[in-house]
C-alpha positions as a printed NumPy array, in Angstrom:
array([[ -2.085, -19.937,  51.539],
       [ -5.25 , -19.842,  49.449],
       [ -7.432, -17.144,  50.976],
       [-10.992, -16.369,  49.837],
       [-11.482, -13.193,  47.832],
       [-14.038, -10.729,  49.12 ],
       [-16.777,  -9.947,  46.59 ],
       [-16.704,  -6.284,  45.602],
       [-19.905,  -4.309,  45.01 ],
       [-20.381,  -4.108,  41.269],
       [-21.7  ,  -1.419,  39.043],
       [-25.303,  -1.884,  37.991],
       [-25.695,  -3.259,  34.501],
       [-28.146,  -1.2  ,  32.557],
       [-30.502,  -2.309,  29.816],
       [-31.486,  -0.212,  26.863],
       [-30.28 ,   3.322,  27.328],
       [-31.929,   6.508,  26.182],
       [-28.974,   8.821,  25.888],
       [-29.415,  12.576,  26.044],
       [-26.439,  14.354,  24.549],
       [-25.625,  17.766,  25.958],
       [-22.824,  20.128,  25.038],
       [-19.764,  20.102,  27.263],
       [-18.208,  23.437,  26.294],
       [-14.704,  23.727,  24.981],
       [-12.748,  20.523,  24.59 ],
       [-12.198,  17.757,  22.047],
       [-14.589,  18.029,  19.124],
       [-14.922,  16.993,  15.493],
       [-16.651,  18.788,  12.664],
       [-17.04 ,  15.765,  10.417],
       [-20.579,  14.787,   9.554],
       [-21.957,  12.059,   7.35 ],
       [-25.51 ,  11.123,   6.552],
       [-24.477,   7.472,   6.406],
       [-26.952,   5.021,   4.945],
       [-29.359,   5.691,   2.127],
       [-32.483,   7.442,   3.323],
       [-30.517,   9.686,   5.672],
       [-30.222,   7.329,   8.634],
       [-26.752,   7.455,  10.169],
       [-24.676,   4.3  ,  10.023],
       [-21.811,   3.496,  12.379],
       [-19.577,   0.452,  12.044],
       [-17.97 ,  -1.205,  15.076],
       [-14.81 ,  -3.139,  14.138],
       [-13.659,  -5.462,  16.925],
       [-10.743,  -7.826,  17.473],
       [-12.355, -11.145,  16.626],
       [-15.724, -12.376,  15.39 ],
       [-17.878, -14.44 ,  17.73 ],
       [-17.097, -15.129,  21.365],
       [-19.016, -13.996,  24.409],
       [-17.089, -10.749,  24.903],
       [-17.759,  -9.155,  21.544],
       [-21.196, -10.728,  21.252],
       [-22.019,  -8.865,  24.463],
       [-20.603,  -5.655,  22.972],
       [-22.976,  -6.017,  20.051],
       [-25.923,  -6.368,  22.45 ],
       [-25.   ,  -2.916,  23.756],
       [-24.548,  -1.614,  20.223],
       [-28.028,  -2.669,  19.186],
       [-29.673,  -1.31 ,  22.359],
       [-27.999,   2.023,  21.687],
       [-28.883,   1.94 ,  17.986],
       [-32.559,   1.383,  18.74 ],
       [-32.653,   4.122,  21.382],
       [-30.921,   6.614,  19.088],
       [-32.348,   5.7  ,  15.654],
       [-28.926,   4.884,  14.245],
       [-27.838,   1.798,  12.308],
       [-24.867,   0.075,  13.982],
       [-23.085,  -2.846,  12.327],
       [-20.4  ,  -4.864,  14.128],
       [-17.773,  -6.701,  12.124],
       [-14.45 ,  -8.494,  12.67 ],
       [-12.108, -11.036,  11.19 ],
       [-12.171, -14.772,  11.818],
       [ -8.724, -14.451,  13.352],
       [ -7.197, -11.801,  15.599],
       [ -4.389, -10.774,  13.24 ],
       [ -3.666,  -7.04 ,  12.891],
       [ -3.37 ,  -7.516,   9.139],
       [ -6.92 ,  -8.804,   8.84 ],
       [ -8.261,  -5.929,  10.928],
       [ -6.418,  -3.372,   8.795],
       [ -8.043,  -4.88 ,   5.695],
       [-11.518,  -4.69 ,   7.258],
       [-11.039,  -1.027,   8.166],
       [ -9.719,  -0.3  ,   4.685],
       [-12.737,  -2.012,   3.113],
       [-15.055,   0.009,   5.37 ],
       [-13.802,   3.446,   4.317],
       [-15.475,   3.453,   0.862],
       [-18.798,   2.702,   2.567],
       [-18.593,   6.184,   4.139],
       [-20.214,   5.434,   7.503],
       [-20.747,   8.43 ,   9.758],
       [-18.309,   6.86 ,  12.234],
       [-16.245,   3.786,  12.874],
       [-15.612,   2.517,  16.371],
       [-12.606,   0.228,  16.636],
       [-11.176,  -2.151,  19.231],
       [ -7.68 ,  -2.667,  17.757],
       [ -5.684,  -5.857,  18.059],
       [ -2.51 ,  -3.783,  17.824],
       [ -3.177,  -0.024,  18.007],
       [  0.066,   1.019,  16.36 ],
       [ -0.723,  -1.177,  13.346],
       [ -3.987,   0.626,  12.546],
       [ -2.71 ,   4.209,  12.813],
       [ -2.242,   4.655,   9.068],
       [ -5.59 ,   3.176,   8.025],
       [ -7.423,   5.165,  10.713],
       [ -5.808,   8.333,   9.357],
       [ -7.228,   7.423,   5.95 ],
       [-10.664,   7.087,   7.534],
       [-10.357,  10.49 ,   9.192],
       [ -9.175,  12.061,   5.942],
       [-12.309,  10.624,   4.314],
       [-14.469,  12.542,   6.799],
       [-15.303,   9.574,   9.041],
       [-15.332,  10.079,  12.814],
       [-13.024,   7.526,  14.466],
       [-13.446,   6.4  ,  18.085],
       [-11.373,   3.606,  19.632],
       [-11.375,   1.472,  22.786],
       [ -8.463,  -0.45 ,  24.378],
       [ -6.059,   1.855,  22.543],
       [ -4.984,   4.518,  25.042],
       [ -2.51 ,   6.966,  23.492],
       [ -3.525,   6.245,  19.913],
       [ -2.86 ,   9.202,  17.59 ],
       [ -5.246,   8.869,  14.657],
       [ -8.558,   8.723,  16.464],
       [-10.877,  11.58 ,  17.321],
       [-11.238,  10.014,  20.753],
       [-10.251,   6.875,  22.598],
       [-12.45 ,   5.773,  25.509],
       [-11.156,   3.39 ,  28.155],
       [-13.162,   1.723,  30.907],
       [-10.349,   2.705,  33.27 ],
       [ -6.686,   3.578,  33.413],
       [ -4.804,   0.416,  32.353],
       [ -2.089,   0.664,  34.983],
       [ -4.689,   1.109,  37.719],
       [ -6.592,  -1.923,  36.465],
       [ -3.471,  -4.095,  36.427],
       [ -2.643,  -2.93 ,  39.949],
       [ -6.169,  -3.822,  41.056],
       [ -5.794,  -7.339,  39.675],
       [ -2.515,  -7.714,  41.572],
       [ -4.281,  -6.609,  44.76 ],
       [ -6.809,  -9.392,  44.231],
       [ -4.12 , -11.977,  43.476],
       [ -2.049, -10.993,  46.51 ],
       [ -5.127, -11.172,  48.743],
       [ -5.845, -14.664,  47.447],
       [ -2.225, -15.825,  47.828],
       [ -1.999, -14.524,  51.382],
       [  1.051, -13.566,  53.393],
       [  3.206, -16.358,  51.962],
       [  2.968, -14.93 ,  48.449],
       [  4.727, -16.94 ,  45.771],
       [  5.445, -16.946,  42.056],
       [  2.867, -16.049,  39.411],
       [  2.513, -16.099,  35.636],
       [  0.724, -13.474,  33.555],
       [ -1.068, -14.396,  30.324],
       [ -1.852, -11.924,  27.538],
       [ -3.979, -12.485,  24.463],
       [ -1.059, -11.44 ,  22.277],
       [  2.32 ,  -9.838,  22.784],
       [  1.239,  -6.852,  20.654],
       [ -2.015,  -6.151,  22.549],
       [ -1.186,  -2.835,  24.188],
       [ -3.86 ,  -2.873,  26.891],
       [ -2.963,  -6.391,  28.019],
       [  0.686,  -5.502,  28.332],
       [ -0.182,  -2.329,  30.238],
       [ -2.104,  -4.484,  32.726],
       [  0.988,  -6.659,  33.097],
       [  3.05 ,  -3.555,  33.861],
       [  0.513,  -2.234,  36.367],
       [  0.405,  -5.576,  38.163],
       [  4.188,  -5.9  ,  38.279],
       [  4.609,  -2.341,  39.555],
       [  2.047,  -2.916,  42.309],
       [  3.758,  -6.166,  43.34 ],
       [  7.138,  -4.418,  43.49 ],
       [  5.708,  -1.587,  45.583],
       [  3.37 ,  -3.468,  47.911],
       [  3.929,  -7.232,  47.786],
       [  7.619,  -8.21 ,  48.006],
       [  6.686, -11.874,  48.522],
       [  4.905, -12.001,  45.138],
       [  7.262, -12.513,  42.195],
       [  6.735, -13.037,  38.471],
       [  8.161, -16.026,  36.606],
       [  9.25 , -13.592,  33.868],
       [  7.806, -12.217,  30.639],
       [  4.075, -12.48 ,  29.896],
       [  2.883, -15.579,  28.061],
       [  0.783, -15.249,  24.91 ],
       [ -2.371, -17.342,  24.7  ],
       [ -3.262, -16.182,  21.179],
       [ -6.759, -15.376,  22.539],
       [ -7.371, -19.137,  22.837],
       [ -8.622, -21.026,  25.911],
       [ -7.034, -24.207,  24.551],
       [ -3.657, -22.491,  24.263],
       [ -3.974, -21.083,  27.786],
       [ -4.852, -24.591,  29.001],
       [ -1.816, -26.192,  27.365],
       [  0.556, -23.484,  28.565],
       [ -0.812, -23.682,  32.102],
       [ -0.124, -27.419,  32.103],
       [  3.445, -26.611,  31.038],
       [  3.718, -24.021,  33.814],
       [  2.557, -26.522,  36.428],
       [  5.195, -28.985,  35.251],
       [  7.95 , -26.377,  35.082],
       [  7.151, -24.413,  38.259],
       [  5.954, -26.773,  41.009],
       [  5.791, -23.804,  43.388],
       [  3.505, -21.793,  41.087],
       [  1.042, -19.921,  43.308],
       [ -0.794, -17.565,  40.982],
       [ -1.979, -16.871,  37.437],
       [ -3.377, -13.64 ,  36.027],
       [ -5.149, -13.74 ,  32.657],
       [ -5.647, -10.757,  30.346],
       [ -7.696, -12.201,  27.462],
       [-11.218, -13.295,  28.401],
       [-10.327, -16.894,  27.519],
       [ -7.111, -17.048,  29.569],
       [ -8.607, -17.902,  32.962],
       [-10.947, -20.387,  31.281],
       [ -8.03 , -22.42 ,  29.976],
       [ -5.919, -21.903,  33.068],
       [ -8.785, -22.834,  35.389],
       [ -9.419, -26.032,  33.467],
       [ -5.772, -27.051,  33.835],
       [ -5.772, -26.16 ,  37.537],
       [ -8.947, -28.193,  38.066],
       [ -7.569, -31.238,  36.268],
       [ -4.41 , -31.065,  38.385],
       [ -6.4  , -30.71 ,  41.609],
       [ -4.587, -27.475,  42.47 ],
       [ -7.599, -25.3  ,  43.311],
       [ -6.235, -24.719,  46.824],
       [ -2.627, -24.147,  45.741],
       [ -2.875, -21.841,  42.71 ],
       [ -4.858, -18.601,  42.691],
       [ -6.39 , -17.672,  39.338],
       [ -7.457, -14.078,  38.684],
       [ -8.161, -12.369,  35.389],
       [-10.376, -10.601,  32.92 ],
       [-13.323, -12.664,  31.725],
       [-17.114, -12.936,  31.802],
       [-19.456, -14.796,  34.173],
       [-20.984, -16.787,  31.319],
       [-17.549, -18.186,  30.501],
       [-16.408, -18.895,  34.048],
       [-19.34 , -19.621,  36.36 ],
       [-18.596, -23.345,  36.782],
       [-14.896, -22.734,  37.399],
       [-15.665, -19.937,  39.862],
       [-18.031, -22.287,  41.714],
       [-15.41 , -25.061,  41.888],
       [-12.663, -22.69 ,  43.038],
       [-10.485, -23.284,  39.975],
       [-10.914, -19.559,  39.251],
       [-10.934, -17.266,  42.283],
       [-12.109, -13.946,  40.888],
       [-12.739, -12.388,  37.506],
       [-12.628,  -8.71 ,  36.7  ],
       [-14.168,  -7.087,  33.702],
       [-15.943,  -4.098,  32.32 ],
       [-19.24 ,  -4.631,  30.593],
       [-18.404,  -4.645,  26.869],
       [-22.004,  -3.644,  26.118],
       [-21.454,  -0.415,  28.03 ],
       [-18.022,   0.119,  26.446],
       [-19.629,  -0.197,  23.02 ],
       [-22.293,   2.318,  24.009],
       [-19.65 ,   4.708,  25.334],
       [-17.833,   4.592,  21.975],
       [-21.042,   5.169,  20.043],
       [-22.115,   8.014,  22.329],
       [-18.821,   9.804,  21.84 ],
       [-19.032,   9.282,  18.086],
       [-22.533,  10.746,  18.041],
       [-21.451,  13.744,  20.117],
       [-18.494,  14.436,  17.862],
       [-20.621,  14.149,  14.727],
       [-22.936,  16.744,  16.275],
       [-19.987,  19.064,  16.904],
       [-20.118,  18.597,  20.683],
       [-17.019,  18.223,  22.799],
       [-15.572,  15.633,  25.159],
       [-13.52 ,  16.881,  28.094],
       [-12.549,  16.294,  31.717],
       [-15.682,  15.427,  33.683],
       [-17.889,  14.723,  30.649],
       [-20.898,  12.518,  31.395],
       [-21.791,  10.109,  28.604],
       [-24.975,   8.918,  30.293],
       [-23.517,   5.391,  30.415],
       [-22.871,   3.59 ,  33.723],
       [-19.182,   3.856,  34.645],
       [-18.612,   6.632,  32.095],
       [-20.337,   9.458,  33.932],
       [-17.298,  11.536,  34.871],
       [-14.476,  11.051,  32.384],
       [-10.852,  11.858,  33.103],
       [ -8.366,  12.894,  30.42 ],
       [ -4.96 ,  11.325,  29.882],
       [ -2.394,  14.026,  30.631],
       [ -0.074,  12.844,  27.847],
       [ -2.74 ,  11.968,  25.268],
       [ -5.567,  14.534,  25.246],
       [ -7.772,  12.422,  22.953],
       [ -7.738,   9.534,  25.487],
       [-10.454,   9.404,  28.147],
       [-10.979,   7.089,  31.123],
       [-14.076,   5.91 ,  32.923],
       [-14.197,   4.014,  36.206],
       [-16.059,   0.946,  35.029],
       [-14.373,  -2.205,  36.329],
       [-16.423,  -4.909,  38.057],
       [-15.19 ,  -7.753,  40.321],
       [-17.037, -11.077,  40.393],
       [-16.539, -14.161,  42.538],
       [-18.636, -17.308,  42.983],
       [-20.712, -15.298,  45.474],
       [-22.039, -12.72 ,  42.999],
       [-21.574, -14.319,  39.551],
       [-25.314, -14.981,  39.272],
       [-25.915, -11.208,  39.315],
       [-24.448, -10.908,  35.809],
       [-26.345, -12.701,  33.073],
       [-23.712, -12.456,  30.352]])
């Protein structure tokens, strides 16, 4: 039942980017401007879900490359836990600093609406990521359409499971993480439409963004569902914990593991077959896309259908038909044991 996944050609990962901003005509724009730090240098603050960890450390690499190329100060900050309450407090504490812009990766988008409105009212440009449909942001930039991404992960899982299909479990970092739950929906819809032999065990399982929690809950799944054939992970740590449990149980050939993560976190488990394929978007490029949009909006330029940010995967944006401040790139990457060495992060 356990079929090898074909490696998919990945987008090139770029180094330091020199971004040339050009006007895009009529579209989304902002007239806020802020000189930022003392001495006139603009300051932007990137507020992410959780401090530390490979994912957001990689985002900060992109931030600093962009900052150097564009002569802007970029500071990344986050709480020591992934609670919405902590993130709200950090955003609130940032507003009096009057940065030119804040870029935010919300833990729970609906929870930050009010504090982001306060930031906008204070003249700060607000750009978000992983928050499609958010109201109180000048723009939200997504690496891709969430439902399409979830469907893509289901395609990979179904290919791995083969014609026999089977039952699968879907982990999310938290039950309030909108993007993760959208991926769950996209995967379930694709299974219903295309893969009748693939069935979910039920509601998504929260890992609390912890590999140890994903490990423990995968062990429980193995004990509860002896016919378990697949796991999809949404948080970058989910497949790490799940793969460890699968490896310990010797189920590499019985349970397919697919999910969002990074090569640096999964290379050994990909090599052993405990994880079959990871999908991701480069958080460094996502950070640069947010900062580019913020810079364009500060300059009074517009973002619209087809806009090119000069960032790989974000060179022809599409607009959400129901949320005109939400934009999508086409920036997902698939990695297996065969091409993991191509990505040094």
